[in-house]
Coordinates of C-alpha atoms in Angstrom, one line a residue:
M1 CA -11.0 -84.3 -4.1
A2 CA -12.9 -81.5 -2.7
Q3 CA -10.1 -79.4 -1.2
A4 CA -8.7 -80.3 -5.1
E5 CA -12.5 -79.1 -6.8
R6 CA -11.8 -75.9 -4.4
A7 CA -8.2 -75.2 -5.3
A8 CA -9.2 -75.5 -9.2
E9 CA -12.1 -73.4 -8.9
L10 CA -9.8 -70.4 -7.0
A11 CA -7.4 -70.9 -9.4
R12 CA -10.6 -70.2 -11.5
L13 CA -11.3 -67.4 -10.1
L14 CA -7.6 -66.3 -9.8
D15 CA -7.2 -66.5 -13.9
A16 CA -10.1 -64.6 -14.2
A17 CA -9.6 -61.3 -11.8
Q18 CA -5.7 -61.2 -13.2
A19 CA -7.5 -61.4 -16.9
E20 CA -9.5 -58.4 -15.6
L21 CA -7.1 -56.4 -13.9
A22 CA -5.1 -56.7 -17.2
A23 CA -8.1 -55.4 -20.1
A24 CA -8.4 -52.3 -17.2
Q25 CA -5.2 -51.9 -16.9
E26 CA -4.9 -51.9 -21.3
S27 CA -7.9 -49.7 -20.7
A28 CA -6.3 -47.8 -18.3
E29 CA -3.1 -47.0 -20.7
A30 CA -5.4 -47.4 -24.1
A31 CA -7.6 -44.4 -21.9
K32 CA -4.4 -41.7 -21.4
A33 CA -3.6 -42.2 -24.2
L34 CA -6.4 -41.1 -26.2
A35 CA -6.3 -38.0 -23.2
E36 CA -2.5 -37.8 -24.1
Q37 CA -4.0 -37.8 -27.8
L38 CA -6.7 -35.0 -27.4
S39 CA -4.2 -33.0 -25.3
E40 CA -1.6 -32.5 -28.0
T41 CA -4.7 -32.2 -30.5
E42 CA -6.3 -29.3 -28.6
R43 CA -2.8 -28.0 -28.7
L44 CA -2.7 -28.6 -32.3
L45 CA -5.8 -26.5 -32.7
A46 CA -5.6 -23.9 -30.5
A47 CA -1.6 -23.3 -32.6
E48 CA -3.9 -23.3 -35.7
Q49 CA -6.1 -21.0 -33.9
A50 CA -3.6 -18.5 -33.2
T51 CA -2.1 -18.5 -36.5
S52 CA -5.6 -18.0 -38.2
D53 CA -6.2 -15.0 -35.8
K54 CA -3.0 -14.0 -37.4
L55 CA -3.0 -14.3 -40.4
R56 CA -6.6 -12.6 -40.6
R57 CA -5.2 -9.7 -38.8
E58 CA -2.1 -9.1 -41.1
L59 CA -5.2 -9.3 -43.8
A60 CA -7.4 -6.4 -42.0
E61 CA -4.3 -4.3 -41.2
Q62 CA -3.6 -4.6 -45.2
R63 CA -7.7 -3.6 -46.3
F64 CA -7.2 -0.8 -43.6
Q65 CA -4.1 0.0 -45.6
A66 CA -6.4 0.5 -48.6
E67 CA -9.2 2.4 -47.6
V68 CA -7.0 3.9 -45.8
A69 CA -4.3 4.9 -49.1
Q70 CA -7.6 5.6 -51.1
W71 CA -8.7 8.1 -48.6
K72 CA -5.7 9.7 -48.9
L73 CA -6.3 9.4 -53.4
S74 CA -9.8 11.3 -52.6
S75 CA -8.6 13.5 -50.1
M76 CA -5.8 15.5 -52.6
K77 CA -8.5 14.8 -55.5
V78 CA -11.1 17.0 -53.2
A79 CA -8.7 19.6 -51.7
R80 CA -9.1 23.8 -53.1
W81 CA -5.8 23.6 -54.4
S82 CA -5.9 20.0 -56.9
R83 CA -9.1 21.0 -57.8
L84 CA -7.6 24.8 -59.0
G85 CA -5.0 23.6 -60.4
D86 CA -7.2 21.2 -62.8
A87 CA -9.6 23.8 -63.7
I88 CA -6.2 26.3 -64.1
K89 CA -5.8 23.0 -66.8
S90 CA -8.6 22.1 -68.6
G91 CA -9.5 26.4 -69.4
K92 CA -6.0 27.3 -70.4
S93 CA -7.2 28.1 -73.5
N94 CA -10.6 28.8 -72.4
P95 CA -11.4 32.3 -71.0
V96 CA -15.2 31.5 -70.1
R97 CA -14.1 27.4 -68.7
L98 CA -11.2 29.3 -66.9
A99 CA -14.1 31.5 -65.0
R100 CA -16.1 28.7 -64.2
G101 CA -13.9 25.8 -63.2
L102 CA -12.6 28.8 -60.7
K103 CA -15.4 29.2 -59.3
G104 CA -15.9 26.2 -59.2
A105 CA -12.8 25.0 -57.4
A106 CA -13.3 27.9 -54.4
K107 CA -16.8 26.6 -54.2
P108 CA -15.9 24.1 -51.0
V109 CA -16.5 19.9 -51.3
K110 CA -17.4 18.0 -48.5
R111 CA -13.9 15.7 -47.5
P112 CA -14.5 11.9 -47.4
T113 CA -14.6 10.4 -44.0
A114 CA -11.3 8.8 -43.0
P115 CA -11.6 4.9 -42.7
K116 CA -12.0 3.5 -38.6
R117 CA -10.2 -0.1 -37.7
K118 CA -13.4 -2.4 -37.5
P119 CA -12.9 -5.3 -34.9
I120 CA -11.4 -8.4 -36.2
A121 CA -13.9 -11.6 -36.1
G122 CA -13.3 -14.6 -35.1
T123 CA -9.8 -13.7 -33.0
A124 CA -9.4 -14.1 -29.6
K125 CA -9.2 -11.2 -26.6
P126 CA -6.6 -11.7 -24.6
K127 CA -7.7 -12.9 -21.3
D128 CA -6.5 -10.1 -18.7
E129 CA -4.6 -12.1 -15.9
R130 CA -4.6 -9.9 -13.2
P131 CA -6.9 -11.1 -9.9
G132 CA -10.5 -10.4 -10.7
A133 CA -10.6 -8.7 -13.5
A134 CA -12.8 -11.4 -15.3
F135 CA -14.4 -11.4 -11.1
Q136 CA -17.4 -8.8 -11.2
A137 CA -20.9 -7.7 -10.5
T138 CA -23.2 -8.9 -13.1
S139 CA -26.3 -8.4 -11.4
N140 CA -27.3 -4.6 -10.3
T141 CA -30.7 -4.6 -9.8
R142 CA -32.2 -5.8 -5.9
T143 CA -35.9 -6.4 -4.8
L144 CA -37.9 -5.8 -1.8
N145 CA -41.0 -6.4 -1.5
G146 CA -41.7 -5.9 -4.8
A147 CA -40.4 -2.9 -5.4
S148 CA -37.1 -2.9 -7.3
F149 CA -33.0 -0.6 -6.3
K150 CA -31.3 -0.2 -8.9
L151 CA -27.5 -0.7 -6.8
K152 CA -23.6 0.6 -8.9
P153 CA -22.4 -2.7 -7.8
F154 CA -19.2 -3.4 -5.7
R155 CA -15.8 -2.6 -8.3
V156 CA -13.7 -6.5 -7.3
P157 CA -10.2 -4.8 -7.7
T158 CA -7.6 -5.8 -10.2
G159 CA -4.9 -6.9 -7.7
P160 CA -2.0 -6.1 -6.3
N161 CA -0.9 -10.0 -5.3
T162 CA 0.6 -10.8 -2.2
R163 CA 2.9 -12.9 -3.2
P164 CA 3.7 -12.8 -7.1
H165 CA 6.7 -14.9 -6.9
L166 CA 4.4 -17.4 -6.2
T167 CA 1.3 -19.7 -8.3
A168 CA -1.0 -21.6 -7.1
A169 CA -2.3 -24.1 -9.3
V170 CA -6.5 -24.1 -7.5
I171 CA -10.0 -25.8 -8.2
A172 CA -12.3 -24.5 -6.5
D173 CA -16.1 -22.8 -6.2
P174 CA -16.5 -19.5 -6.6
H175 CA -16.3 -17.7 -2.3
A176 CA -13.2 -19.6 -1.6
E177 CA -11.4 -19.4 -5.2
A178 CA -12.3 -15.0 -4.8
L179 CA -10.8 -15.8 -1.2
L180 CA -7.2 -17.2 -2.5
R181 CA -7.2 -15.0 -5.6
Y182 CA -4.5 -12.3 -4.2
E183 CA -2.2 -15.0 -2.1
W184 CA -0.5 -15.8 -4.8
R185 CA -0.2 -15.5 -8.3
Q186 CA -3.5 -17.8 -10.1
T187 CA -3.6 -20.4 -13.0
T188 CA -7.7 -21.6 -12.1
G189 CA -10.6 -23.4 -15.1
F190 CA -8.4 -25.9 -16.1
T191 CA -10.2 -29.6 -16.2
P192 CA -8.9 -33.0 -16.7
R193 CA -8.2 -32.8 -20.0
D194 CA -7.0 -30.5 -20.3
F195 CA -4.7 -29.8 -17.5
A196 CA -1.0 -30.7 -19.1
R197 CA -1.3 -28.1 -21.5
V198 CA -2.7 -25.4 -19.4
L199 CA -0.2 -25.6 -16.7
P200 CA 3.4 -25.7 -17.7
L201 CA 2.2 -22.3 -19.0
E202 CA 4.0 -21.4 -15.7
V203 CA 4.3 -24.0 -13.5
P204 CA 2.9 -23.9 -10.1
H205 CA 5.2 -23.8 -6.8
L206 CA 2.0 -25.7 -5.8
L207 CA -1.8 -27.5 -6.3
V208 CA -4.8 -26.2 -3.7
V209 CA -7.8 -28.6 -4.5
E210 CA -11.0 -27.4 -2.4
S211 CA -13.5 -30.0 -1.6
V212 CA -15.8 -28.7 -4.9
T213 CA -19.1 -29.2 -5.4
Q214 CA -19.1 -27.7 -9.2
G215 CA -17.2 -27.9 -11.8
P216 CA -15.7 -31.2 -13.9
W217 CA -13.7 -32.2 -10.7
A218 CA -16.0 -33.1 -8.7
E219 CA -16.7 -36.4 -9.7
E220 CA -13.2 -36.7 -10.1
I221 CA -12.6 -36.0 -5.9
T222 CA -15.9 -37.8 -4.8
G223 CA -16.4 -41.7 -4.0
E224 CA -13.6 -43.0 -6.1
P225 CA -11.2 -41.0 -7.7
G226 CA -11.0 -40.3 -10.7
E227 CA -8.5 -41.2 -13.6
G228 CA -8.2 -36.5 -14.1
L229 CA -7.8 -36.6 -10.4
K230 CA -4.8 -39.5 -10.6
A231 CA -3.2 -38.3 -13.5
L232 CA -3.5 -34.6 -12.0
L233 CA -1.2 -35.4 -9.4
A234 CA 1.4 -37.4 -10.8
W235 CA 1.8 -34.5 -13.5
C236 CA 2.5 -32.7 -10.1
A237 CA 4.8 -35.8 -8.0
E238 CA 7.2 -36.0 -11.4
R239 CA 7.9 -32.1 -10.8
G240 CA 8.2 -31.7 -6.9
I241 CA 4.3 -29.4 -6.8
R242 CA 3.6 -29.5 -4.0
T243 CA -0.4 -31.4 -3.8
V244 CA -2.6 -29.9 -0.7
F245 CA -6.0 -31.7 -0.3
W246 CA -8.9 -28.6 1.5
H247 CA -11.8 -29.9 3.3
T248 CA -14.3 -27.6 3.5
K249 CA -17.6 -28.4 3.3
G250 CA -19.7 -31.3 2.9
D251 CA -19.3 -34.4 4.5
V252 CA -15.3 -35.5 5.1
S253 CA -15.5 -38.8 4.5
A254 CA -16.7 -38.6 0.4
Y255 CA -13.6 -36.7 0.3
A256 CA -10.8 -39.1 2.2
A257 CA -10.1 -41.6 -0.6
A258 CA -9.6 -38.7 -3.0
A259 CA -7.9 -36.9 0.6
D260 CA -5.6 -39.5 0.9
L261 CA -3.5 -38.9 -2.6
F262 CA -2.9 -35.7 -1.7
E263 CA 0.4 -34.9 0.6
H264 CA -1.0 -32.6 2.4
R265 CA -5.0 -32.8 3.8
F266 CA -6.5 -29.5 5.9
T267 CA -10.0 -28.9 6.5
A268 CA -12.2 -26.4 8.1
D269 CA -14.8 -28.8 10.0
L270 CA -13.6 -28.6 13.8
T271 CA -15.5 -32.7 14.1
V272 CA -12.3 -33.5 11.6
A273 CA -9.0 -35.0 12.7
W274 CA -7.0 -33.3 9.7
P275 CA -4.9 -29.8 10.3
R276 CA -7.1 -26.8 9.8
L277 CA -7.6 -24.1 7.7
Q278 CA -10.6 -21.6 9.0
F279 CA -11.7 -18.8 5.6
G280 CA -10.5 -15.8 6.8
V281 CA -12.0 -12.7 5.7
Q282 CA -10.2 -11.1 2.2
P283 CA -8.7 -7.4 3.1
R284 CA -8.7 -7.0 -1.2
V285 CA -12.7 -8.1 -1.4
H286 CA -14.3 -7.2 2.8
N287 CA -13.5 -4.3 2.9
P288 CA -15.6 -0.5 4.5
L289 CA -15.2 0.9 0.5
P290 CA -18.6 1.8 -0.1
L291 CA -20.9 1.9 -2.7
A292 CA -21.0 4.3 -5.4
G293 CA -24.5 5.0 -5.0
G294 CA -24.2 4.5 -0.8
R295 CA -26.2 2.5 1.7
I296 CA -29.8 2.2 2.1
D297 CA -31.6 2.7 4.8
R298 CA -33.7 -0.3 6.0
V299 CA -31.9 -3.5 8.3
L300 CA -32.6 -6.8 6.0
T301 CA -32.8 -9.8 7.6
L302 CA -30.0 -12.4 5.5
D303 CA -32.2 -14.1 3.2
Q304 CA -33.7 -10.6 2.1
L305 CA -29.8 -9.3 1.4
L306 CA -28.4 -12.7 0.0
P307 CA -31.5 -14.3 -2.6
E308 CA -30.0 -17.7 -4.2
H309 CA -29.4 -16.3 -7.6
L310 CA -26.3 -13.9 -6.7
S311 CA -22.8 -15.0 -8.2
Y312 CA -20.3 -14.3 -4.5
P313 CA -19.2 -10.7 -6.9
D314 CA -22.6 -9.6 -6.6
V315 CA -22.8 -10.8 -3.1
L316 CA -19.3 -8.7 -2.0
T317 CA -22.1 -5.5 -3.5
S318 CA -24.8 -7.3 -1.3
Y319 CA -22.5 -6.9 1.8
R320 CA -22.4 -3.6 1.5
W321 CA -25.9 -2.2 0.4
P322 CA -28.1 -2.1 3.6
A323 CA -28.5 -0.3 6.9
A324 CA -27.7 -4.0 9.1
A325 CA -28.1 -7.4 8.9
D326 CA -30.4 -9.0 11.2
C327 CA -28.6 -12.7 10.8
P328 CA -30.1 -15.2 12.4
P329 CA -29.3 -17.8 14.9
G330 CA -26.9 -20.3 13.4
T331 CA -25.2 -18.0 10.5
P332 CA -22.4 -19.6 9.9
Q333 CA -19.4 -17.3 12.0
W334 CA -16.8 -17.1 8.0
R335 CA -20.1 -16.0 6.9
L336 CA -20.6 -13.3 10.1
A337 CA -17.2 -12.1 9.6
E338 CA -17.5 -11.3 6.2
I339 CA -20.7 -8.9 6.4
A340 CA -18.9 -7.3 9.3
A341 CA -15.6 -6.6 6.9
C342 CA -17.6 -4.9 4.7
G343 CA -18.7 -2.8 7.3
T344 CA -21.8 -3.4 7.4
P345 CA -23.7 -3.3 11.4
I346 CA -25.0 -6.9 12.2
G347 CA -28.2 -6.7 14.5
T348 CA -31.3 -5.2 14.1
E349 CA -30.1 -1.5 14.5
A350 CA -27.7 0.2 12.2
D351 CA -24.8 1.6 14.7
D352 CA -21.3 2.5 13.5
R353 CA -19.8 2.7 16.5
R354 CA -21.3 -0.9 16.8
A355 CA -20.4 -1.8 13.5
H356 CA -16.7 0.0 13.6
V357 CA -16.1 -2.5 17.0
A358 CA -17.2 -5.9 14.6
L359 CA -15.1 -5.1 11.6
R360 CA -12.1 -4.8 13.9
R361 CA -13.0 -8.2 15.8
A362 CA -13.2 -10.2 12.1
Y363 CA -10.2 -8.8 11.0
A364 CA -8.7 -10.5 14.4
M365 CA -9.9 -13.4 13.7
G366 CA -7.3 -13.8 11.1
T367 CA -7.3 -12.9 6.7
M368 CA -6.8 -15.1 4.1
S369 CA -3.2 -13.6 4.6
E370 CA -2.5 -15.0 7.4
R371 CA -4.7 -18.4 6.6
I372 CA -2.1 -18.9 4.0
D373 CA 1.8 -18.4 6.0
E374 CA 0.1 -20.5 8.2
L375 CA -0.7 -23.7 5.1
L376 CA 2.8 -22.7 3.1
D377 CA 4.6 -23.6 6.4
A378 CA 3.4 -26.7 7.2
I379 CA 3.7 -27.6 3.7
G380 CA 7.5 -25.9 3.3
L381 CA 7.7 -22.9 0.9
P382 CA 8.2 -20.1 2.0
S383 CA 5.7 -17.2 3.2
A384 CA 7.2 -14.5 2.7
R385 CA 4.9 -11.1 1.8
P386 CA 5.0 -7.5 2.5
T387 CA 5.4 -6.7 6.5
L388 CA 3.0 -3.6 7.9
N389 CA 6.0 -2.8 10.8
T390 CA 6.3 0.6 11.9
S391 CA 8.0 3.2 13.4
V392 CA 7.4 5.8 14.7
L393 CA 8.1 9.4 14.4
L394 CA 7.6 11.8 17.8
P395 CA 9.2 16.0 18.0
V396 CA 8.9 16.7 20.5
L397 CA 8.8 20.6 20.9
D398 CA 6.9 20.8 23.9
P399 CA 9.0 19.3 27.3
Y400 CA 5.8 20.0 29.5
L401 CA 4.0 17.2 27.2
M402 CA 6.3 14.5 26.9
E403 CA 4.9 12.6 29.3
H404 CA 1.9 12.2 27.6
A405 CA 3.6 12.2 24.3
L406 CA 5.2 8.9 25.1
A407 CA 2.2 7.2 26.6
Q408 CA -0.3 7.4 23.5
V409 CA 2.5 5.5 22.2
A410 CA 3.0 3.3 24.8
K411 CA -0.3 2.7 24.0
Q412 CA -0.1 1.1 20.7
S413 CA 0.6 -2.2 19.0
G414 CA 2.9 -3.6 16.2
V415 CA 5.9 -0.6 16.6
D416 CA 9.1 -2.2 16.0
Q417 CA 10.7 2.0 16.5
L418 CA 10.4 5.0 18.0
I419 CA 12.6 7.6 16.7
V420 CA 11.7 10.4 18.7
I421 CA 13.0 14.1 18.6
G422 CA 13.0 16.3 22.0
P423 CA 15.0 16.9 25.2
P424 CA 17.4 15.4 26.2
E425 CA 15.4 13.1 29.1
A426 CA 13.3 12.2 26.8
E427 CA 15.7 9.2 25.6
L428 CA 16.3 7.3 29.1
R429 CA 12.4 7.5 29.6
A430 CA 11.4 6.3 26.0
R431 CA 13.9 3.3 26.9
D432 CA 11.8 3.4 29.7
V433 CA 8.3 3.8 28.9
L434 CA 8.6 1.3 26.0
P435 CA 11.2 -1.4 26.8
D436 CA 10.7 -3.8 24.1
V437 CA 10.7 -1.1 21.0
E438 CA 13.6 -0.2 19.2
V439 CA 14.5 3.7 20.7
I440 CA 16.4 6.1 18.2
Y441 CA 17.2 9.7 19.8
R442 CA 18.0 12.5 18.6
R443 CA 18.5 16.3 19.8
P444 CA 16.8 18.9 17.8
H445 CA 19.2 22.1 17.7
A446 CA 18.4 25.2 18.6
A447 CA 15.1 27.0 17.1
M448 CA 14.6 23.9 14.9
T449 CA 11.1 23.2 13.5
E450 CA 8.8 20.3 13.5
G451 CA 9.1 19.8 9.7
A452 CA 13.1 20.2 10.5
M453 CA 13.3 17.3 12.7
L454 CA 10.7 14.6 11.2
N455 CA 13.1 15.1 8.9
A456 CA 15.7 14.6 10.3
G457 CA 13.8 11.7 11.5
I458 CA 12.5 10.1 8.2
D459 CA 16.1 8.7 6.8
L460 CA 16.5 7.1 10.6
C461 CA 13.7 5.6 9.9
E462 CA 13.5 0.8 8.8
A463 CA 10.1 0.3 9.0
D464 CA 7.8 0.1 5.7
L465 CA 5.4 2.3 7.6
V466 CA 6.0 4.7 9.1
A467 CA 3.9 7.2 11.2
V468 CA 3.6 10.3 12.7
M469 CA 2.0 11.0 15.9
D470 CA 2.0 14.7 17.7
P471 CA 2.5 15.2 21.2
R472 CA -0.8 17.6 21.9
D473 CA -2.9 14.9 20.3
V474 CA -4.8 11.8 22.4
Y475 CA -4.9 8.8 20.7
G476 CA -7.0 5.0 21.0
P477 CA -4.8 1.7 22.1
H478 CA -6.6 0.6 18.8
Y479 CA -5.5 3.9 17.0
L480 CA -2.4 2.5 14.2
S481 CA -3.6 -1.2 14.1
D482 CA -7.2 0.6 13.0
L483 CA -5.1 2.6 10.8
R484 CA -2.3 0.1 9.0
R485 CA -5.4 -1.7 7.9
A486 CA -6.5 0.3 5.4
F487 CA -2.6 -0.5 3.6
L488 CA -4.5 -4.0 3.4
F489 CA -8.1 -3.2 1.0
S490 CA -6.6 0.4 -0.8
T491 CA -3.9 1.3 -3.2
A492 CA -2.4 4.5 -1.2
D493 CA 1.0 5.2 -0.3
I494 CA 0.0 7.7 2.9
V495 CA -3.1 7.4 5.3
G496 CA -4.5 9.1 7.1
K497 CA -7.7 10.6 8.7
A498 CA -9.4 13.5 6.8
A499 CA -12.5 12.9 9.6
F500 CA -11.9 13.2 13.4
Y501 CA -13.1 13.7 16.5
A502 CA -11.3 16.9 17.9
H503 CA -11.2 18.9 21.8
L504 CA -11.0 22.3 22.6
R505 CA -10.1 23.2 25.8
K506 CA -11.6 26.7 26.2
P507 CA -14.6 26.2 24.8
Q508 CA -15.5 22.3 26.1
A509 CA -15.9 21.6 22.5
T510 CA -16.1 18.3 21.0
L511 CA -15.8 18.5 17.5
L512 CA -16.6 15.7 14.9
K513 CA -14.8 17.1 11.8
Q514 CA -16.4 15.5 8.2
P515 CA -18.1 12.6 8.9
E516 CA -18.6 11.4 5.5
A517 CA -14.8 11.8 4.4
E518 CA -15.0 8.5 5.9
Y519 CA -13.1 5.5 3.4
T520 CA -12.3 7.7 0.8
Y521 CA -9.5 8.8 -1.1
L522 CA -9.2 12.9 -0.1
P523 CA -6.8 15.6 -1.2
E524 CA -5.8 15.6 2.3
I525 CA -6.0 14.3 6.1
T526 CA -4.4 15.7 9.4
G527 CA -0.9 15.4 10.0
G528 CA -1.3 14.2 13.6
T529 CA -2.5 10.8 12.1
L530 CA 0.1 10.6 8.6
L531 CA 1.0 7.5 8.2
A532 CA 3.2 6.2 5.3
R533 CA 5.2 4.0 2.8
R534 CA 8.4 5.2 3.2
N535 CA 9.6 4.9 0.7
A536 CA 6.8 7.4 -0.7
L537 CA 7.4 9.7 2.3
R538 CA 11.7 9.6 1.5
E539 CA 10.7 11.2 -1.1
L540 CA 8.5 13.5 -0.5
G541 CA 10.4 15.1 2.4
F542 CA 9.3 17.6 5.0
A543 CA 8.7 21.5 4.6
D544 CA 10.9 23.4 6.9
L545 CA 8.2 24.2 9.0
T546 CA 6.4 24.0 12.7
E547 CA 2.3 24.4 11.9
G548 CA 1.7 23.8 8.5
W549 CA 4.9 21.6 7.2
D550 CA 1.3 18.8 7.2
E551 CA -0.2 20.9 4.4
V552 CA 2.4 20.8 2.1
L553 CA 3.0 17.7 2.0
M554 CA -0.6 17.0 0.7
R555 CA 0.0 19.3 -2.2
Q556 CA 3.3 17.6 -2.9
C557 CA 1.4 14.5 -2.7
R558 CA -1.4 15.9 -5.4
T559 CA 1.3 17.3 -8.0
D560 CA 3.4 13.7 -7.7
G561 CA -0.2 11.9 -8.1
I562 CA 0.6 10.3 -4.7
K563 CA -3.0 8.9 -3.6
V564 CA -3.8 10.1 -0.1
F565 CA -6.7 7.8 1.6
S566 CA -8.2 8.5 4.7
A567 CA -9.1 5.6 7.0
D568 CA -11.7 5.8 9.5
R569 CA -12.6 8.8 12.4
F570 CA -12.1 6.5 15.7
G571 CA -9.2 6.8 17.9
Y572 CA -8.0 10.6 18.0
V573 CA -8.8 12.7 19.3
R574 CA -7.4 16.5 17.3
V575 CA -6.5 18.3 21.6
R576 CA -6.2 22.5 21.3
D577 CA -6.9 25.5 23.6
E578 CA -8.8 27.0 20.7
D579 CA -8.6 26.5 16.9
R580 CA -11.1 29.4 15.2
W581 CA -11.0 27.5 11.3
L582 CA -12.0 24.1 13.3
L583 CA -15.8 25.5 15.0
G584 CA -16.1 27.4 11.5
A585 CA -15.6 23.6 9.6
A586 CA -16.5 20.9 12.1
H587 CA -20.2 19.4 13.5
L588 CA -20.8 19.9 17.2
V589 CA -21.3 16.7 19.3
E590 CA -21.3 18.4 22.5
Y591 CA -19.9 20.1 25.1
G592 CA -17.1 17.5 27.4
S593 CA -14.9 14.9 26.5
A594 CA -14.0 14.2 23.7
E595 CA -13.2 10.2 24.2
P596 CA -16.6 8.5 24.8
H597 CA -16.9 9.5 21.8
A598 CA -13.4 8.6 19.8
L599 CA -12.1 6.1 21.1
I600 CA -13.3 3.3 21.4

């Protein structure tokens, strides 16, 4: 009897559970139907709004054209020739009236003011889809110890994209969104209610969801996954869109249930057993481009540098503001990397040399482009993007400089190809010194100028970037890697150095040329530091000169509107026996070697 009663009770509980499950399924279906109905209503409302905006524009245009016609008519009536005609017509039988009319017509009359187009009320301004277009600094004041400072905010660049062929739908907090926005065409701002209407406008190749802590998706991904998240993932599955969950903060257990629904999971937490996807610096926004107003002459603590109320675009302004940032122990590594990448010294003193080394290390730790390469390779999408592969043009006019010149090239990393034009022995020697580099040798004709040698070599270059190195000068081991970095954050076709160290052998003097010319667009850079995009350099060509070909090239850049960017002053020393121009245009550093100052 007891077993029969227990069986009956279990059957009753099972029936109740099935009834609740059926009710839940009905509720879920009803909720899904309501969501679809709401999405359709929003779509119809958007279409109706677009039609209404179009009608408003057409009506406003008709009114404007009517005002223009009325203005033209009024202008004709007050024109002198029109008034003269009216005076003659009305006074043809009365000489006195004619004289008065002609006298009045001769007087100047103020013409009516032409109408202007007025803004159309109720119409939405077209959205600017470029990265960073709606992501600008809003706070231009900072307060220190009761004193207020007005800044000129860092202008967040609006492009370009690293992978314009790839579209990603992204749900992320402002920080991660800022890191990702330049890596692909990015769709953001959709919600659990409208994603089915927004995403089809440009169907993404992948969905990336960060462990967000704010916004409409926060509740969907914490604890038990929300219906909106499930519907979004189902929508992606139907279209073969890869889905990625990126855990960047918070207790991973809070997101575990939602993360299980994604195809791929990554984490920035070293204690979580998922594949790693750490933050990296984003060169478009984490770079040493200075603020328009320069730096304040103070060392700031992290609390002074980054008040809590700042949005992330304002944080990018603050990174560039102090002479140095005194960061306490325990500061997140990504925060230190971002500050260093903006060229700000970390510590209690301002030190440009230490800041440059820290910037180099921040980039060496990995950029977001490199992180996204890893992600795309892991999920099976192509990670193709422009490269910074480099061909080096090395014209050797003086055979005695050959060994020195090849040694300078051998120091560099990232050299794919060397075009050496010089004495016959240069070919074999170059292959010995650079065994892992493709070497192409050309023997110059008699009396061939340096510019002609460069022109002969440019068509042999195959890499995306082309560097010109001067056999007389000294180059540090980080010279090319530091210079290539400028192509990640500038929009220039030619990069080089207008600020640099020089050494004059006869007086044994070390000079510093234009230290204020670092990290800025300028009319010219020195030819021995030229690094350019290959296609741009091919179109420009080189003048048939040995001395001054770089000056001619820079003039041509100014004529053609080609941007030229001056990078840092380190990693290069211009070496001459004597140079009166440099003596008059540069600052004396000391009498002695320049290498301890320049090569860091």
